[in-house]
mmCIF file with all atom_site columns, C-alpha atoms and ligand atoms in Angstrom:
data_model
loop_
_atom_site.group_PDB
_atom_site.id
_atom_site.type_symbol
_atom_site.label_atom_id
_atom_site.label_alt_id
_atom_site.label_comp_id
_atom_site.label_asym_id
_atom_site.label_entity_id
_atom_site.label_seq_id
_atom_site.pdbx_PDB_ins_code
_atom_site.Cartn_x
_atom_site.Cartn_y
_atom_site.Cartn_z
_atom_site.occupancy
_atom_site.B_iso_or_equiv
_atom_site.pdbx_formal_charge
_atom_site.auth_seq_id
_atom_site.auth_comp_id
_atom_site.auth_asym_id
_atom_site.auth_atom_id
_atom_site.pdbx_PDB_model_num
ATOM   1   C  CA  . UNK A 1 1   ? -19.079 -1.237  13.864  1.00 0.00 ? 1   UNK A CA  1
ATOM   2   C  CA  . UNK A 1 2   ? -21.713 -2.344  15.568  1.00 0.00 ? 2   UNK A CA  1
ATOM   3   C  CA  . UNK A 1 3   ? -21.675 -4.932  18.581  1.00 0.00 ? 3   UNK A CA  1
ATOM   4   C  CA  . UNK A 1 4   ? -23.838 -8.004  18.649  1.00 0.00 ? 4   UNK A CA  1
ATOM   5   C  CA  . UNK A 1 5   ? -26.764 -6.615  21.235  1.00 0.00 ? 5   UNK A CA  1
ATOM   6   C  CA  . UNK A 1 6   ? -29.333 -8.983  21.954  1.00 0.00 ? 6   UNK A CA  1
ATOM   7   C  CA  . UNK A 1 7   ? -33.042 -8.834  22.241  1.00 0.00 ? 7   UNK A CA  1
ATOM   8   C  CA  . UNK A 1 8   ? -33.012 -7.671  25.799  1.00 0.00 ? 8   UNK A CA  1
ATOM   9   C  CA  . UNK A 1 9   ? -30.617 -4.538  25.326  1.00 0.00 ? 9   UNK A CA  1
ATOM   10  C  CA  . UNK A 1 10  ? -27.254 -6.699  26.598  1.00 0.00 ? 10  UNK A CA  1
ATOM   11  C  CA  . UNK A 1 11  ? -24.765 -7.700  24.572  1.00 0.00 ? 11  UNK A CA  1
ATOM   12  C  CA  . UNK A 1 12  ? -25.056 -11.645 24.711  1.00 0.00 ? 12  UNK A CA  1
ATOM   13  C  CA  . UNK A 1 13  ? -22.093 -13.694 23.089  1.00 0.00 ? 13  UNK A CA  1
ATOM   14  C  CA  . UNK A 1 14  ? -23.929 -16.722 24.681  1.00 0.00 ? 14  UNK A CA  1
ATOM   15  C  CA  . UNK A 1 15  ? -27.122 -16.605 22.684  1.00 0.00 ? 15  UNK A CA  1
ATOM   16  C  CA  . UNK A 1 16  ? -28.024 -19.800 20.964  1.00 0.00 ? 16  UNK A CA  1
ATOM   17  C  CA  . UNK A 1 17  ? -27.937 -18.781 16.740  1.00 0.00 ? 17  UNK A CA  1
ATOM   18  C  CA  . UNK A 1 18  ? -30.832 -21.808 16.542  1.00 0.00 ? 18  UNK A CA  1
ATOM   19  C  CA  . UNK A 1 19  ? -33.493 -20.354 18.721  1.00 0.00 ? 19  UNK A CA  1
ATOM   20  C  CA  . UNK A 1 20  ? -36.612 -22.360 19.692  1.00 0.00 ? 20  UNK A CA  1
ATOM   21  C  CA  . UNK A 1 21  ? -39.623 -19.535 19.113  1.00 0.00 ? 21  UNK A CA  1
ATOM   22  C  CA  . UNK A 1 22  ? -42.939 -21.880 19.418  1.00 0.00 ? 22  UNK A CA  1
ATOM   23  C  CA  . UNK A 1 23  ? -44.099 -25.368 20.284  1.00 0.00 ? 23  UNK A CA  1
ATOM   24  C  CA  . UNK A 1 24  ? -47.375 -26.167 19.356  1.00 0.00 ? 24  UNK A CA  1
ATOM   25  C  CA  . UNK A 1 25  ? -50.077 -29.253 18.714  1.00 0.00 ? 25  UNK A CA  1
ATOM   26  C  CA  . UNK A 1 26  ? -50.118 -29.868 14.911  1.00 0.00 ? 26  UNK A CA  1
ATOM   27  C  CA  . UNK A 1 27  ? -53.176 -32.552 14.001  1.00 0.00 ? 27  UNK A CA  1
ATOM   28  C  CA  . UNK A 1 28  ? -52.336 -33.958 10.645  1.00 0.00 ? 28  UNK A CA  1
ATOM   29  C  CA  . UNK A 1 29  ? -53.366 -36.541 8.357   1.00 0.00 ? 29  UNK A CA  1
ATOM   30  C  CA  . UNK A 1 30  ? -50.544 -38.482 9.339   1.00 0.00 ? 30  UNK A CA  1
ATOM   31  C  CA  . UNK A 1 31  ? -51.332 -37.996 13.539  1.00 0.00 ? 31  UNK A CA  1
ATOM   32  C  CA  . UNK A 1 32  ? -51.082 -35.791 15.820  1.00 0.00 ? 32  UNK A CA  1
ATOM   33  C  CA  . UNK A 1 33  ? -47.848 -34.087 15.576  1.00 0.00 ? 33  UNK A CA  1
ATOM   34  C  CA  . UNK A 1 34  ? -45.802 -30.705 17.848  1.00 0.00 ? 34  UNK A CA  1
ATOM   35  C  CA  . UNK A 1 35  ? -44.777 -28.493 15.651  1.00 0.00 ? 35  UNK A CA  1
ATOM   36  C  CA  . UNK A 1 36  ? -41.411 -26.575 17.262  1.00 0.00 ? 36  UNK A CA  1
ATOM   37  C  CA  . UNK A 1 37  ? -40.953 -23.284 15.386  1.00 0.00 ? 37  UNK A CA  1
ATOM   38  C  CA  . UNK A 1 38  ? -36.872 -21.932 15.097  1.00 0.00 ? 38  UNK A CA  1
ATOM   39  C  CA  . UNK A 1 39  ? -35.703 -18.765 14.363  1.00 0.00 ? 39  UNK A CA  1
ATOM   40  C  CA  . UNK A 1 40  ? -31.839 -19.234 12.583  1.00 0.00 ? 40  UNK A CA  1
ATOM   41  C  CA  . UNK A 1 41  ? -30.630 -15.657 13.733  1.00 0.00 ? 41  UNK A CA  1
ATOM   42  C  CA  . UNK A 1 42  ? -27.146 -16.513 11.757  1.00 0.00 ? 42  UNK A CA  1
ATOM   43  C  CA  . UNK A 1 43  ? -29.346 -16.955 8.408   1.00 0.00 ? 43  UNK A CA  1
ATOM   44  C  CA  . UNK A 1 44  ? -32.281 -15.510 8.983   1.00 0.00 ? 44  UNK A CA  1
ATOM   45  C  CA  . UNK A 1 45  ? -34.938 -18.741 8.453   1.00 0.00 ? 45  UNK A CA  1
ATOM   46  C  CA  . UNK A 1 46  ? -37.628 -19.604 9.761   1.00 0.00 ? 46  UNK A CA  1
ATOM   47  C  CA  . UNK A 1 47  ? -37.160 -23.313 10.520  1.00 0.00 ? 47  UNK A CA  1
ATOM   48  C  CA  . UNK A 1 48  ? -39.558 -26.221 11.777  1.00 0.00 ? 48  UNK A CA  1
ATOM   49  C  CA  . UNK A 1 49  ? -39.542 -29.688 13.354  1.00 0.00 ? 49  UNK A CA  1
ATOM   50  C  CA  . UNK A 1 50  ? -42.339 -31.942 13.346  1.00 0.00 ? 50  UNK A CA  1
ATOM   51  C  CA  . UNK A 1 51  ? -42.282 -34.103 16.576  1.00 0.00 ? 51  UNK A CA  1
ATOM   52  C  CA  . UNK A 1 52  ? -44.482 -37.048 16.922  1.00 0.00 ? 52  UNK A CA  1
ATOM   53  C  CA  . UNK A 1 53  ? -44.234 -38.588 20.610  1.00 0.00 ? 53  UNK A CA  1
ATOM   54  C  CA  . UNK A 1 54  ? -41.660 -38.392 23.085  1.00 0.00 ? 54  UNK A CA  1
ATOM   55  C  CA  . UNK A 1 55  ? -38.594 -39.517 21.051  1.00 0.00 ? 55  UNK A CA  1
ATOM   56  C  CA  . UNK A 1 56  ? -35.926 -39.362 23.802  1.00 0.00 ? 56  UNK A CA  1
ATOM   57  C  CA  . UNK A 1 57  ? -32.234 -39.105 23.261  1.00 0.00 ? 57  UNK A CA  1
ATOM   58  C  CA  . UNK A 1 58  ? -31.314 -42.103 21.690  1.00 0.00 ? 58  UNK A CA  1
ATOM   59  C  CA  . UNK A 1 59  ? -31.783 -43.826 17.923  1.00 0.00 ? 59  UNK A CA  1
ATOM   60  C  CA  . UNK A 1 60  ? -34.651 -41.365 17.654  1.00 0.00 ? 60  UNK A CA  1
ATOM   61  C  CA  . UNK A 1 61  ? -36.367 -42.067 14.201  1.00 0.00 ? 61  UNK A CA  1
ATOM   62  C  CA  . UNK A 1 62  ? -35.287 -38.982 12.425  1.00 0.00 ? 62  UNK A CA  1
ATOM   63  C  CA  . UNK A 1 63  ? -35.890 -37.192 8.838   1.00 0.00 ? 63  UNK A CA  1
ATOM   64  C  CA  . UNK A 1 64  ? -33.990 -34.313 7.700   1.00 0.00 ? 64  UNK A CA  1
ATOM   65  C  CA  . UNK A 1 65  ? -36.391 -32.871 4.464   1.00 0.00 ? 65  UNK A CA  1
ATOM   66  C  CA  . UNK A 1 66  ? -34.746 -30.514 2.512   1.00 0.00 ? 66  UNK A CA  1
ATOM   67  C  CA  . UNK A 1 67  ? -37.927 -27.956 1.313   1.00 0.00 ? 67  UNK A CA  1
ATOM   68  C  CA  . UNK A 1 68  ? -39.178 -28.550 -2.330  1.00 0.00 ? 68  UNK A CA  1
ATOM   69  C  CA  . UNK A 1 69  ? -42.328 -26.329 -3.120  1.00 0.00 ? 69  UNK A CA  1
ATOM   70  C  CA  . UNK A 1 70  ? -42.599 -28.137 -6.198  1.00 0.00 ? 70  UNK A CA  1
ATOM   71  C  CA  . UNK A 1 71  ? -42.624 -31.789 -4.831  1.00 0.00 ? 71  UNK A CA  1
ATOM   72  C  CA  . UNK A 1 72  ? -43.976 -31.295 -0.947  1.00 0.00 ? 72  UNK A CA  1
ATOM   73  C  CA  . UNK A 1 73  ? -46.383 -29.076 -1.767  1.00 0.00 ? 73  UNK A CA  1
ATOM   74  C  CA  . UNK A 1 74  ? -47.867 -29.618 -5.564  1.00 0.00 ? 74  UNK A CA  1
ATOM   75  C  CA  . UNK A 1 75  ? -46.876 -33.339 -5.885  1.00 0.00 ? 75  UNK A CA  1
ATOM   76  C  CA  . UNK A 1 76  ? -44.573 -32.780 -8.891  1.00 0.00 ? 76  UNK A CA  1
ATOM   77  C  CA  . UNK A 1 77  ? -43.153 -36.098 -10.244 1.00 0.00 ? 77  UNK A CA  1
ATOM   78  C  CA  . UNK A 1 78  ? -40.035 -34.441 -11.398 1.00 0.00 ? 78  UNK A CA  1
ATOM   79  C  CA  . UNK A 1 79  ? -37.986 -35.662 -7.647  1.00 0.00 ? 79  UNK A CA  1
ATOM   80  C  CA  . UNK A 1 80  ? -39.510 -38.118 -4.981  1.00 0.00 ? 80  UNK A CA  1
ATOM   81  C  CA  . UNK A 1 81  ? -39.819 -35.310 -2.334  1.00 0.00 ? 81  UNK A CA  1
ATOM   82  C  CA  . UNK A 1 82  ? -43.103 -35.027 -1.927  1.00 0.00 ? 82  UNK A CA  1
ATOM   83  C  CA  . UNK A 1 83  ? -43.480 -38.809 -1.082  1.00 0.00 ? 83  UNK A CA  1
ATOM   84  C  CA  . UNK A 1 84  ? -40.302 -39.144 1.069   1.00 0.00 ? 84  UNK A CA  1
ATOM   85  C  CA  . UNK A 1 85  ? -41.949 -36.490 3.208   1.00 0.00 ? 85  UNK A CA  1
ATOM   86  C  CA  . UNK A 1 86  ? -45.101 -38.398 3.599   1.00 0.00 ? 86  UNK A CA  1
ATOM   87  C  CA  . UNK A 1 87  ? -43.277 -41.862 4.012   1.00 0.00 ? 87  UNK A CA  1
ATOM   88  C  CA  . UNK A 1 88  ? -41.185 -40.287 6.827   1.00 0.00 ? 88  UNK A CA  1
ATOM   89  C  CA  . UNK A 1 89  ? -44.379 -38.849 8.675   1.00 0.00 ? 89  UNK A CA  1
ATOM   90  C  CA  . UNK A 1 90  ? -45.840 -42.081 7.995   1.00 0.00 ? 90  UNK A CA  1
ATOM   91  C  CA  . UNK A 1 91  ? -42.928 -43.755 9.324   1.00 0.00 ? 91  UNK A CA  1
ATOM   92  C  CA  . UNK A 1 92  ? -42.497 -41.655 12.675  1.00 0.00 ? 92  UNK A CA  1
ATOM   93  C  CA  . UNK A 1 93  ? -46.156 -41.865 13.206  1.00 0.00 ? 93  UNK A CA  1
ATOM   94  C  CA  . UNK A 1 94  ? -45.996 -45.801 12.948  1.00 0.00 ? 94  UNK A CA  1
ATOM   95  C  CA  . UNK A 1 95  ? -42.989 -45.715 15.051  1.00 0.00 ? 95  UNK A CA  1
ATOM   96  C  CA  . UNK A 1 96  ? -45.064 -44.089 17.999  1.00 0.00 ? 96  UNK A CA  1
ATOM   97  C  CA  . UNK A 1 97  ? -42.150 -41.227 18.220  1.00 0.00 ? 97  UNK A CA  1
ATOM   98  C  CA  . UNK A 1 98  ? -39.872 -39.582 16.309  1.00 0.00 ? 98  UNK A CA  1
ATOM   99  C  CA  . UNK A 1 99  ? -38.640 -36.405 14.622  1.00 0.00 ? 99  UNK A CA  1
ATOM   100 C  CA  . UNK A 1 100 ? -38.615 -34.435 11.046  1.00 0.00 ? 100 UNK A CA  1
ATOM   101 C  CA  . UNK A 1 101 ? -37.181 -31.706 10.264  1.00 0.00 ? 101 UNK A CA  1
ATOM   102 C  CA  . UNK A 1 102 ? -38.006 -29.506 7.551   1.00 0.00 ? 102 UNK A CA  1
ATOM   103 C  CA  . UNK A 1 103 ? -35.391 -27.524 5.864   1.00 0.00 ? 103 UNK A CA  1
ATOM   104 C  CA  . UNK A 1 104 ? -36.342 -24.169 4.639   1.00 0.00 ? 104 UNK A CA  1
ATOM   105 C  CA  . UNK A 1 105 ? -33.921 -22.802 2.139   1.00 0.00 ? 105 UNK A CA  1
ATOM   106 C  CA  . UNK A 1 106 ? -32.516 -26.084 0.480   1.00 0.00 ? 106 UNK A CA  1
ATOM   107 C  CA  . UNK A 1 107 ? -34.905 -25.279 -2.438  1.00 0.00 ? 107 UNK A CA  1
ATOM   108 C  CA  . UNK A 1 108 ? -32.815 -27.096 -5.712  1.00 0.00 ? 108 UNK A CA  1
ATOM   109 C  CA  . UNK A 1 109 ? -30.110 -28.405 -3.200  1.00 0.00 ? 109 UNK A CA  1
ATOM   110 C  CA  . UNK A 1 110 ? -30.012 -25.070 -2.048  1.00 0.00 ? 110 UNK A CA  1
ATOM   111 C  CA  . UNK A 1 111 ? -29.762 -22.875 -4.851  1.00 0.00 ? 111 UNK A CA  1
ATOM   112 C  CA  . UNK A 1 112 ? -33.143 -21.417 -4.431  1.00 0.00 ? 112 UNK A CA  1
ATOM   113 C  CA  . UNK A 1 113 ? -36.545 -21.756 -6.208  1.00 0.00 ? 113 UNK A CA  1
ATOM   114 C  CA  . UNK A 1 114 ? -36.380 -19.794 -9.345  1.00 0.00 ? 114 UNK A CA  1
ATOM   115 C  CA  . UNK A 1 115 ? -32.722 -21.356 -9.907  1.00 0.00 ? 115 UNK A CA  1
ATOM   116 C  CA  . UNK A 1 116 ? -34.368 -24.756 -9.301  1.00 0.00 ? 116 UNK A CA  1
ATOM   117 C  CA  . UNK A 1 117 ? -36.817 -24.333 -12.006 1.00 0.00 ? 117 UNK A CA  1
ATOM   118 C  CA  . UNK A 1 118 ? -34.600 -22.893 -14.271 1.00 0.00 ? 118 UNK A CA  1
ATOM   119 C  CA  . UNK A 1 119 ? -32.117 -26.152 -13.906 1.00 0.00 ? 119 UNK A CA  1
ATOM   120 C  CA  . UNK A 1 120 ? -35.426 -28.079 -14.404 1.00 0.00 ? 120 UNK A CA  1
ATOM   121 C  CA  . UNK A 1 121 ? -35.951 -26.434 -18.120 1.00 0.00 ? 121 UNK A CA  1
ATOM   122 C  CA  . UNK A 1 122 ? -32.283 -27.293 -18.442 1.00 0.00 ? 122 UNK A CA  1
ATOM   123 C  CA  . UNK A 1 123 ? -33.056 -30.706 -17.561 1.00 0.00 ? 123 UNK A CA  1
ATOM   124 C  CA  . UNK A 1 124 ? -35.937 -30.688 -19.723 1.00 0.00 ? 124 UNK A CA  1
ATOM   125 C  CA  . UNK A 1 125 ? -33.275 -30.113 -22.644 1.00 0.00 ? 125 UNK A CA  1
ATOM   126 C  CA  . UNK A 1 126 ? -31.290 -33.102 -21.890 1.00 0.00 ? 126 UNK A CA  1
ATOM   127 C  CA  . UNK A 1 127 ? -28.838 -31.849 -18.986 1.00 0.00 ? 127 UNK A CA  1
ATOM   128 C  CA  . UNK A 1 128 ? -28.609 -33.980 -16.344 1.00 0.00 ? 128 UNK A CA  1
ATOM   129 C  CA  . UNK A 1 129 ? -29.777 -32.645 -12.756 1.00 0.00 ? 129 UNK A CA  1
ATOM   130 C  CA  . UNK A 1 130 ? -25.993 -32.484 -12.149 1.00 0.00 ? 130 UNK A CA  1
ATOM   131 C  CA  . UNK A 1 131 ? -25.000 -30.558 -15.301 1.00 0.00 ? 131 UNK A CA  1
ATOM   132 C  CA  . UNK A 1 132 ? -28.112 -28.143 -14.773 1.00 0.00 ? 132 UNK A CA  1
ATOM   133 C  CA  . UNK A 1 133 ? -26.918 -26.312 -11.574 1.00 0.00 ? 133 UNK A CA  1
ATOM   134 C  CA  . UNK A 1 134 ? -23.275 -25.985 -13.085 1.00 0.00 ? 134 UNK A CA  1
ATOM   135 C  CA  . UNK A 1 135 ? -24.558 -24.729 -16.295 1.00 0.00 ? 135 UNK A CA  1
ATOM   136 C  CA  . UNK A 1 136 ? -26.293 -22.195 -14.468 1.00 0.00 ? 136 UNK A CA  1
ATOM   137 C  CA  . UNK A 1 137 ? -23.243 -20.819 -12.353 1.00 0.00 ? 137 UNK A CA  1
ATOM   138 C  CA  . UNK A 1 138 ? -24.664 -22.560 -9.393  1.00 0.00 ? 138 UNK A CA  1
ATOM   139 C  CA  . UNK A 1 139 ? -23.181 -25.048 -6.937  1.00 0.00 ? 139 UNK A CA  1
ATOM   140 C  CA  . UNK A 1 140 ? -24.576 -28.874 -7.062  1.00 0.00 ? 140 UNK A CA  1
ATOM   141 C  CA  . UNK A 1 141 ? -25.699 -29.211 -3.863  1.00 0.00 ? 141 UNK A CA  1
ATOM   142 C  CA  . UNK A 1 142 ? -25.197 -26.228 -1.052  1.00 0.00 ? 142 UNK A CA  1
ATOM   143 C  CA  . UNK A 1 143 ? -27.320 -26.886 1.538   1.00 0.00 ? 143 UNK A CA  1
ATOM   144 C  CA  . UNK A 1 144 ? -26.048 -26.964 4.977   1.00 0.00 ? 144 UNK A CA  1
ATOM   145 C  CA  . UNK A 1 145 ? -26.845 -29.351 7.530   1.00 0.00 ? 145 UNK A CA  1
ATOM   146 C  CA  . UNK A 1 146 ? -25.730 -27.399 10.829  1.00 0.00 ? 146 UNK A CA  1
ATOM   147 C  CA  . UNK A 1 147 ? -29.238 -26.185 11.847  1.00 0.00 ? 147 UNK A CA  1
ATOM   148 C  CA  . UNK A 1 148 ? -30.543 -29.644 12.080  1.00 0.00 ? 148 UNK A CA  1
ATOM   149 C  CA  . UNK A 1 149 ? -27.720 -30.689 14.569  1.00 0.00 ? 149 UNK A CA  1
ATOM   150 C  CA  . UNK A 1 150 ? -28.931 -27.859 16.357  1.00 0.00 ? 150 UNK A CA  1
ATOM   151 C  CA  . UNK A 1 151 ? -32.605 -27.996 16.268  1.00 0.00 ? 151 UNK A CA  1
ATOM   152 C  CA  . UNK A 1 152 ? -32.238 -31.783 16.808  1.00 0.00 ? 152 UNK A CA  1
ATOM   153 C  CA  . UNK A 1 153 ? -29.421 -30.877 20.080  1.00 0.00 ? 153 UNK A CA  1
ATOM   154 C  CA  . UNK A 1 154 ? -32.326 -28.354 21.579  1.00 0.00 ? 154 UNK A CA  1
ATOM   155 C  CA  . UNK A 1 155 ? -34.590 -31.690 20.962  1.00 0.00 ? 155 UNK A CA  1
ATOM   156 C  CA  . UNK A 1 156 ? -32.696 -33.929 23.247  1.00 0.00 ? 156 UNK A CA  1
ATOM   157 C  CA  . UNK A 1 157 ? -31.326 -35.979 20.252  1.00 0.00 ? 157 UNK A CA  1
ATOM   158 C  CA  . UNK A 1 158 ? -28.235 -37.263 20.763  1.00 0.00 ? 158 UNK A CA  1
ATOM   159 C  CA  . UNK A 1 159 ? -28.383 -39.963 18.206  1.00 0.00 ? 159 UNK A CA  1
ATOM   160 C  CA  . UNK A 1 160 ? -30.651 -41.209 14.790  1.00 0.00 ? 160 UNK A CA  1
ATOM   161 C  CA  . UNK A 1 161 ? -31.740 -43.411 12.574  1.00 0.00 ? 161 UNK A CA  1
ATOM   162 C  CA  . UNK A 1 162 ? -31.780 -41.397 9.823   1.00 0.00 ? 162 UNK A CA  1
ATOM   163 C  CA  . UNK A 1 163 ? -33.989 -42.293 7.479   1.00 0.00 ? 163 UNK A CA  1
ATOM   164 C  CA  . UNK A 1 164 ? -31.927 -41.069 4.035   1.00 0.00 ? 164 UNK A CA  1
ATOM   165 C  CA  . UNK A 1 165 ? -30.207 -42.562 1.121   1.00 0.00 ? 165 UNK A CA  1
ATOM   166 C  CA  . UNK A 1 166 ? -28.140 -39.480 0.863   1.00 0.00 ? 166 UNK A CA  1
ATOM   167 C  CA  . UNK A 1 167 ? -24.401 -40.291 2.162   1.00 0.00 ? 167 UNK A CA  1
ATOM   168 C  CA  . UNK A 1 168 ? -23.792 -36.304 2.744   1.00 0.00 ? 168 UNK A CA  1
ATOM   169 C  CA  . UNK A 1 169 ? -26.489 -36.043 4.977   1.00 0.00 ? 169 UNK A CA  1
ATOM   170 C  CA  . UNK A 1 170 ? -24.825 -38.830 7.060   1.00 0.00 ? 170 UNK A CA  1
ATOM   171 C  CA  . UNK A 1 171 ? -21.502 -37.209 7.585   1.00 0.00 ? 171 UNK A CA  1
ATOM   172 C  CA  . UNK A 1 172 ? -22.889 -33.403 8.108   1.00 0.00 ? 172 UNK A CA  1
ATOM   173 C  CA  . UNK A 1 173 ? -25.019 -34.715 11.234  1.00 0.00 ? 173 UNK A CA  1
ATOM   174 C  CA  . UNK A 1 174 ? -21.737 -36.747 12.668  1.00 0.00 ? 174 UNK A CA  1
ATOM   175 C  CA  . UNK A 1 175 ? -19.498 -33.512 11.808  1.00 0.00 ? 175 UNK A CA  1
ATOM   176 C  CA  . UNK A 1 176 ? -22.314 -31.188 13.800  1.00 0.00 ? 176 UNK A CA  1
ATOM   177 C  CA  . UNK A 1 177 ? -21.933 -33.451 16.875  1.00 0.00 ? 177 UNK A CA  1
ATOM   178 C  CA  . UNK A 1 178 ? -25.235 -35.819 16.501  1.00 0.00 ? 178 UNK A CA  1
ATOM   179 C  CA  . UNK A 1 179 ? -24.728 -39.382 16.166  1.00 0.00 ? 179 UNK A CA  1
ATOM   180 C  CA  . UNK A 1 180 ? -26.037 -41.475 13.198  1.00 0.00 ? 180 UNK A CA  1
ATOM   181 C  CA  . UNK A 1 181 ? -26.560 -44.995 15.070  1.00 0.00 ? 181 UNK A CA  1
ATOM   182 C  CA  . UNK A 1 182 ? -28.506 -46.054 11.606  1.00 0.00 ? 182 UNK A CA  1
ATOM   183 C  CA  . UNK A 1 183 ? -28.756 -45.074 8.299   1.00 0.00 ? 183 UNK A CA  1
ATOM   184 C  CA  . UNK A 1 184 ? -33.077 -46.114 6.968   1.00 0.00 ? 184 UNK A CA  1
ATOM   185 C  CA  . UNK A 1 185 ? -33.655 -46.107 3.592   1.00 0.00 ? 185 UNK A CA  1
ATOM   186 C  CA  . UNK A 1 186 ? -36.656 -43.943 2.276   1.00 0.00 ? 186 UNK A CA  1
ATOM   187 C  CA  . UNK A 1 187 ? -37.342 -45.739 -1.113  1.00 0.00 ? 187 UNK A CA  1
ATOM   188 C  CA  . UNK A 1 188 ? -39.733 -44.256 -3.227  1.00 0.00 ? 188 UNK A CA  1
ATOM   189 C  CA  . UNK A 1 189 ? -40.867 -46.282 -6.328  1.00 0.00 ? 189 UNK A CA  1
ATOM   190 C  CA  . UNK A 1 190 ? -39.777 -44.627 -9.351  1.00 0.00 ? 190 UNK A CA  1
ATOM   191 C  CA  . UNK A 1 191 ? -41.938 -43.346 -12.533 1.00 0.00 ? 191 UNK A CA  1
ATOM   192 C  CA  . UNK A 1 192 ? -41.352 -42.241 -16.055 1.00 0.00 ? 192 UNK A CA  1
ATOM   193 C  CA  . UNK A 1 193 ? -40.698 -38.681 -15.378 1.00 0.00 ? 193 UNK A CA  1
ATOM   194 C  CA  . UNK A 1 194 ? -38.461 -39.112 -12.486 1.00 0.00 ? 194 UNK A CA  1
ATOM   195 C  CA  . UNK A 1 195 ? -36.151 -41.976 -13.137 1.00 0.00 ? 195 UNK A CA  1
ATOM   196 C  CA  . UNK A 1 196 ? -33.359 -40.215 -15.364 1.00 0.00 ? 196 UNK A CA  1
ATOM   197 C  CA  . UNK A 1 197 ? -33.421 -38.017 -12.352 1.00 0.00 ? 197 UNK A CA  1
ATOM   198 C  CA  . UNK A 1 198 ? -32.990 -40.523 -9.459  1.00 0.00 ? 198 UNK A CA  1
ATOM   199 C  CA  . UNK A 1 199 ? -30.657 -42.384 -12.182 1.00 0.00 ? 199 UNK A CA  1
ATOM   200 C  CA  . UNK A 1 200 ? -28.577 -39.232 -11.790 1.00 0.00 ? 200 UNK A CA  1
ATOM   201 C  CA  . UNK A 1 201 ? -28.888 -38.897 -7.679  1.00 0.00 ? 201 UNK A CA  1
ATOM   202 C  CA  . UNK A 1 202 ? -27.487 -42.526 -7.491  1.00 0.00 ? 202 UNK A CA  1
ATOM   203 C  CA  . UNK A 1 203 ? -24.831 -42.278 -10.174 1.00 0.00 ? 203 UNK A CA  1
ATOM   204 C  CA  . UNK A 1 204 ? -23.296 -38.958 -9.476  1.00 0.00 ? 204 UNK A CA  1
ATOM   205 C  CA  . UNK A 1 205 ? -24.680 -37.752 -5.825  1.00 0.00 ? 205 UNK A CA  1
ATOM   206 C  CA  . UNK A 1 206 ? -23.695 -41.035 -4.197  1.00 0.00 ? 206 UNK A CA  1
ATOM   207 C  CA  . UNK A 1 207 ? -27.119 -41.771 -3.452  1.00 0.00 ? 207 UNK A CA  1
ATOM   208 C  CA  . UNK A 1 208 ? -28.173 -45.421 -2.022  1.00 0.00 ? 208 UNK A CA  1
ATOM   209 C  CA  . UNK A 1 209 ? -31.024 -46.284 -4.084  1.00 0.00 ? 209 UNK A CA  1
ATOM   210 C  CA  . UNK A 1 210 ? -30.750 -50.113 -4.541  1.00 0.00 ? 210 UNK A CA  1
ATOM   211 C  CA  . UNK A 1 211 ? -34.047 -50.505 -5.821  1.00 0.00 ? 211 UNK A CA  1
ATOM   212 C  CA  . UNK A 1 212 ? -33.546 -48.677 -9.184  1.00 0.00 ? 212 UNK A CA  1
ATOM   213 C  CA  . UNK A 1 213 ? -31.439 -51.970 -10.883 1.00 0.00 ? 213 UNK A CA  1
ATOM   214 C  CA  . UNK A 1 214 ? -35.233 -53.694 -11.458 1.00 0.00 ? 214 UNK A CA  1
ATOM   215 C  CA  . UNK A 1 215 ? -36.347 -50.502 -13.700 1.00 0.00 ? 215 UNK A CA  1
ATOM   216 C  CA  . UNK A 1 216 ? -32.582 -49.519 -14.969 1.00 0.00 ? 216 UNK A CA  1
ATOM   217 C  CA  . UNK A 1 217 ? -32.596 -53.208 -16.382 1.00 0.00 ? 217 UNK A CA  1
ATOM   218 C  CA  . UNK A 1 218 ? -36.587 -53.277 -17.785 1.00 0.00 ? 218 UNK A CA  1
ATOM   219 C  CA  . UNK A 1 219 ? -35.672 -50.248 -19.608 1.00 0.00 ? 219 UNK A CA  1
ATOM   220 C  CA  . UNK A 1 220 ? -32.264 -50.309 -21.078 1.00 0.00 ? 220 UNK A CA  1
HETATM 221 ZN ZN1 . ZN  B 2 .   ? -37.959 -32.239 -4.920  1.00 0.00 ? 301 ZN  B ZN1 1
#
């Protein structure tokens, strides 16, 4: 067996498993952002926070973004990633400070990219987004949450307003030691191809998406 030796040669029980690698200026369409680069040495991800401002400690505007290739990156209709990412830039930038944090490896709810497109083809035969991931062997939603507590605890952060409608995401911050002093909603209007799939967040995921009973009612 093997000890736990750190970088410098000694064996170091102290080190932080969340370590803060690179801060950086980050222009974007959205403002001028700091990019703060994290190295998970339990998991082995590369992480990043977007910080716009000087947020302090307190009720710092705060998104959590769990990665989707398919919706941040190529504006896939399938979820409302993509646009919850640019609402919550938008948002922070508005705000004049504020934090988001961008979860690599929460791909599908965590399941991973190739098992995320494979529940999509499921989905695409009538399973629900729910049903897919079982179907498949895989867990509905695995992601963890405890990196964020402590990228956002190497922030300053002591408490949010998280701007989520997902419950889960809540209660993993509070468990991790950050305090949620206000849940935001991040609605996103819905469209053809994603409303069986928000349908299914809100039904069976416990999401808070009030805004679906206009189109649930045009359209039943
Ligand atoms: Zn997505």
């Amino acid at each position: 067996m093997t000890e736990n030796i750190g970088v410098l040669g000694k064996k170091s029980p102290q080190r932080t498993d969340v370590e803060r690698v690179v801060n950086v200026p980050l222009p974007t369409v959205y403002g001028p952002f700091q990019a703060v680069g994290y190295f998970d040495h339990e998991r082995g991800d590369e992480q990043v926070a977007l910080v716009y401002g000087d947020p302090g400690p307190d009720r710092v505007l705060t998104r959590l973004h769990s990665e989707c290739l398919t919706g941040d990156a190529f504006g896939s209709r399938h979820c409302e990633c993509g646009d919850q990412l640019a609402s919550a830039l938008r948002a922070v930038a508005a705000e004049g400070s504020g934090v988001v944090v961008y979860l690599r490896g929460h791909e599908g709810r965590g399941i991973g990219l190739l098992a995320k497109l494979r529940a999509m083809a499921l989905q695409a035969e009538g399973l629900d987004t729910v049903e897919a991931n079982l179907a498949l062997g895989l867990p509905v939603d695995a992601r963890d949450y405890g990196v964020a507590a402590r990228i956002l605890d190497d922030l300053g952060v002591r408490s949010v307003r998280l701007m989520s409608n997902n419950p889960r995401k809540r209660e993993a911050l509070v468990r991790h030691g950050i305090q949620v002093a206000e849940q935001v909603p991040l609605l996103i209007p819905p469209c053809e191809s994603n409303i069986t799939y928000l349908r299914t967040k809100r039904e069976r995921l416990d999401h808070h998406l009030p805004h679906l009973d206009a189109v649930a009612h045009a359209s039943s």
